[in-house]
Coordinates of C-alpha atoms in Angstrom, one line a residue:
M494 CA 36.4 -15.3 12.4
N495 CA 32.8 -14.4 11.6
F496 CA 31.7 -16.7 8.8
L497 CA 29.7 -13.9 7.2
A498 CA 32.9 -12.6 5.9
K499 CA 33.0 -15.7 3.6
Y500 CA 31.0 -16.7 0.6
F501 CA 27.9 -18.9 0.7
D502 CA 29.6 -21.9 -0.8
E503 CA 32.5 -21.7 1.7
I504 CA 30.3 -21.8 4.8
E505 CA 29.5 -25.1 6.5
L506 CA 26.5 -26.1 8.6
G507 CA 27.3 -25.8 12.3
E508 CA 29.8 -23.0 12.0
R509 CA 29.6 -20.5 14.9
F510 CA 30.9 -17.1 15.9
V511 CA 30.6 -14.8 18.9
T512 CA 30.9 -11.0 18.6
R513 CA 32.5 -8.4 20.9
G514 CA 30.2 -6.8 23.4
R515 CA 28.4 -3.5 23.1
T516 CA 26.9 -1.5 25.9
V517 CA 23.3 -0.2 25.4
T518 CA 23.0 3.4 26.5
E519 CA 20.3 5.9 27.2
T520 CA 21.4 7.8 24.1
D521 CA 20.8 4.7 22.0
I522 CA 17.2 4.5 23.2
V523 CA 16.5 8.2 22.8
Q524 CA 17.9 8.2 19.3
W525 CA 16.0 5.0 18.4
C526 CA 12.8 6.5 19.6
A527 CA 13.4 9.7 17.7
L528 CA 14.2 7.8 14.5
T529 CA 11.3 5.4 14.7
G530 CA 8.7 7.4 16.5
D531 CA 8.4 4.6 19.1
W532 CA 8.1 6.7 22.3
Y533 CA 6.5 3.9 24.4
V534 CA 6.5 4.9 28.0
L535 CA 8.4 1.8 29.2
H536 CA 11.4 2.9 27.1
T537 CA 11.2 6.7 27.7
N538 CA 9.5 7.4 31.1
A539 CA 11.8 6.6 34.1
H540 CA 9.0 7.2 36.7
Y541 CA 6.5 5.0 34.9
A542 CA 9.1 2.2 34.3
E543 CA 10.0 2.2 38.0
Q544 CA 6.4 1.1 38.8
T545 CA 6.5 -1.9 36.4
R546 CA 7.8 -5.4 36.9
F547 CA 11.1 -4.3 35.3
G548 CA 11.7 -1.5 37.8
Q549 CA 13.5 0.6 35.2
R550 CA 13.4 1.5 31.5
I551 CA 14.1 -1.2 29.0
A552 CA 15.5 -1.0 25.5
P553 CA 13.1 -1.5 22.7
G554 CA 13.4 -5.1 21.4
L555 CA 13.8 -4.1 17.8
L556 CA 16.7 -1.8 18.9
V557 CA 18.4 -4.8 20.5
H558 CA 17.8 -6.7 17.2
A559 CA 19.3 -3.9 15.2
I560 CA 22.3 -3.6 17.4
A561 CA 22.8 -7.4 17.0
A562 CA 22.9 -6.8 13.2
G563 CA 25.6 -4.2 13.7
L564 CA 27.6 -6.6 15.8
G565 CA 27.2 -9.6 13.6
V566 CA 27.3 -8.3 10.0
P567 CA 30.8 -7.3 8.9
P568 CA 30.8 -3.9 7.2
D569 CA 32.7 -5.2 4.2
A570 CA 31.3 -8.7 3.8
P571 CA 31.8 -9.4 0.1
A572 CA 29.0 -12.0 -0.3
I573 CA 26.0 -10.6 1.5
V574 CA 23.4 -9.6 -1.0
A575 CA 20.4 -8.9 1.3
N576 CA 18.7 -9.6 4.6
Y577 CA 16.2 -12.3 3.6
G578 CA 14.2 -12.3 6.8
T579 CA 13.9 -13.1 10.4
D580 CA 11.8 -16.0 11.8
A581 CA 10.8 -16.9 15.3
L582 CA 12.0 -13.6 16.7
R583 CA 11.5 -13.6 20.5
F584 CA 12.5 -11.1 23.2
V585 CA 12.9 -13.4 26.1
A586 CA 14.4 -11.1 28.7
P587 CA 14.7 -7.3 29.0
T588 CA 17.7 -5.4 28.0
F589 CA 18.4 -2.5 30.4
I590 CA 20.4 0.7 30.0
G591 CA 23.9 -0.2 30.8
D592 CA 23.7 -3.8 29.7
T593 CA 26.5 -5.1 27.5
I594 CA 25.2 -7.4 24.8
R595 CA 26.9 -9.7 22.4
L596 CA 25.7 -12.0 19.6
K597 CA 26.2 -15.7 19.1
G598 CA 25.5 -16.9 15.6
E599 CA 25.4 -20.5 14.2
V600 CA 24.6 -21.8 10.8
I601 CA 21.6 -24.0 11.0
G602 CA 20.6 -24.3 7.3
K603 CA 21.6 -23.6 3.8
T604 CA 19.4 -23.4 0.7
D605 CA 20.6 -23.0 -2.8
K606 CA 18.6 -20.3 -4.7
R607 CA 20.4 -20.3 -8.0
Q608 CA 22.8 -23.2 -8.2
G609 CA 26.4 -21.9 -8.1
K610 CA 25.3 -18.3 -7.9
D611 CA 23.7 -17.6 -4.5
G612 CA 21.8 -19.2 -1.6
V613 CA 20.1 -18.4 1.6
L614 CA 22.0 -19.0 4.9
K615 CA 19.8 -19.7 7.9
L616 CA 21.4 -18.6 11.2
N617 CA 20.4 -19.1 14.8
W618 CA 20.9 -15.5 16.0
N619 CA 21.0 -15.2 19.8
V620 CA 21.8 -12.1 21.9
Y621 CA 23.1 -12.4 25.4
N622 CA 23.8 -9.8 28.1
Q623 CA 26.9 -9.5 30.4
N624 CA 25.4 -12.1 32.7
D625 CA 25.1 -14.6 29.9
T626 CA 21.3 -14.3 30.0
L627 CA 19.6 -14.8 26.7
V628 CA 17.7 -11.6 25.8
L629 CA 16.8 -12.2 22.2
T630 CA 16.5 -15.3 20.0
S631 CA 15.7 -15.6 16.3
D632 CA 16.4 -17.4 13.1
L633 CA 17.9 -15.0 10.6
Q634 CA 18.1 -15.6 6.9
I635 CA 20.7 -13.9 4.6
L636 CA 20.9 -14.1 0.8
M637 CA 24.5 -14.6 -0.1
S638 CA 26.6 -14.9 -3.3
C639 CA 28.8 -17.9 -4.1
R640 CA 32.5 -17.3 -4.7
G641 CA 33.1 -15.6 -8.0
R642 CA 29.7 -14.0 -8.2
S643 CA 29.1 -10.3 -7.5
N644 CA 26.4 -8.9 -5.4

């Protein structure tokens, strides 16, 4: 079970989860570029990308981070108030078209914001490809309600 489906005060340090996989497609990249205006040639120009150290187009790092959020954040999580921030975000290996990525999350910190009302959960938020290669690492912080409090 994904611990983000629980309330802040019900979550323990060290809890972990692993998500299902999701394959990154060319359509994902094209839609991301259209939405954000990030048309960098390494993402969008196959001929150019073939000449680089990667040998092919790669997915934008922030797209990979956004897909991880979609994998890791339950759509109906009752206690999540807001994304509180991302620290130490690193793109440590490329994600290629056709790679299947999954997220591994672990609770590494908890900070009460308003005693008994809400707090900030700090997560180690790592994305791996189908070969179990780490492609993205970060510390994500989420503002969450305690049980009995509404968002």
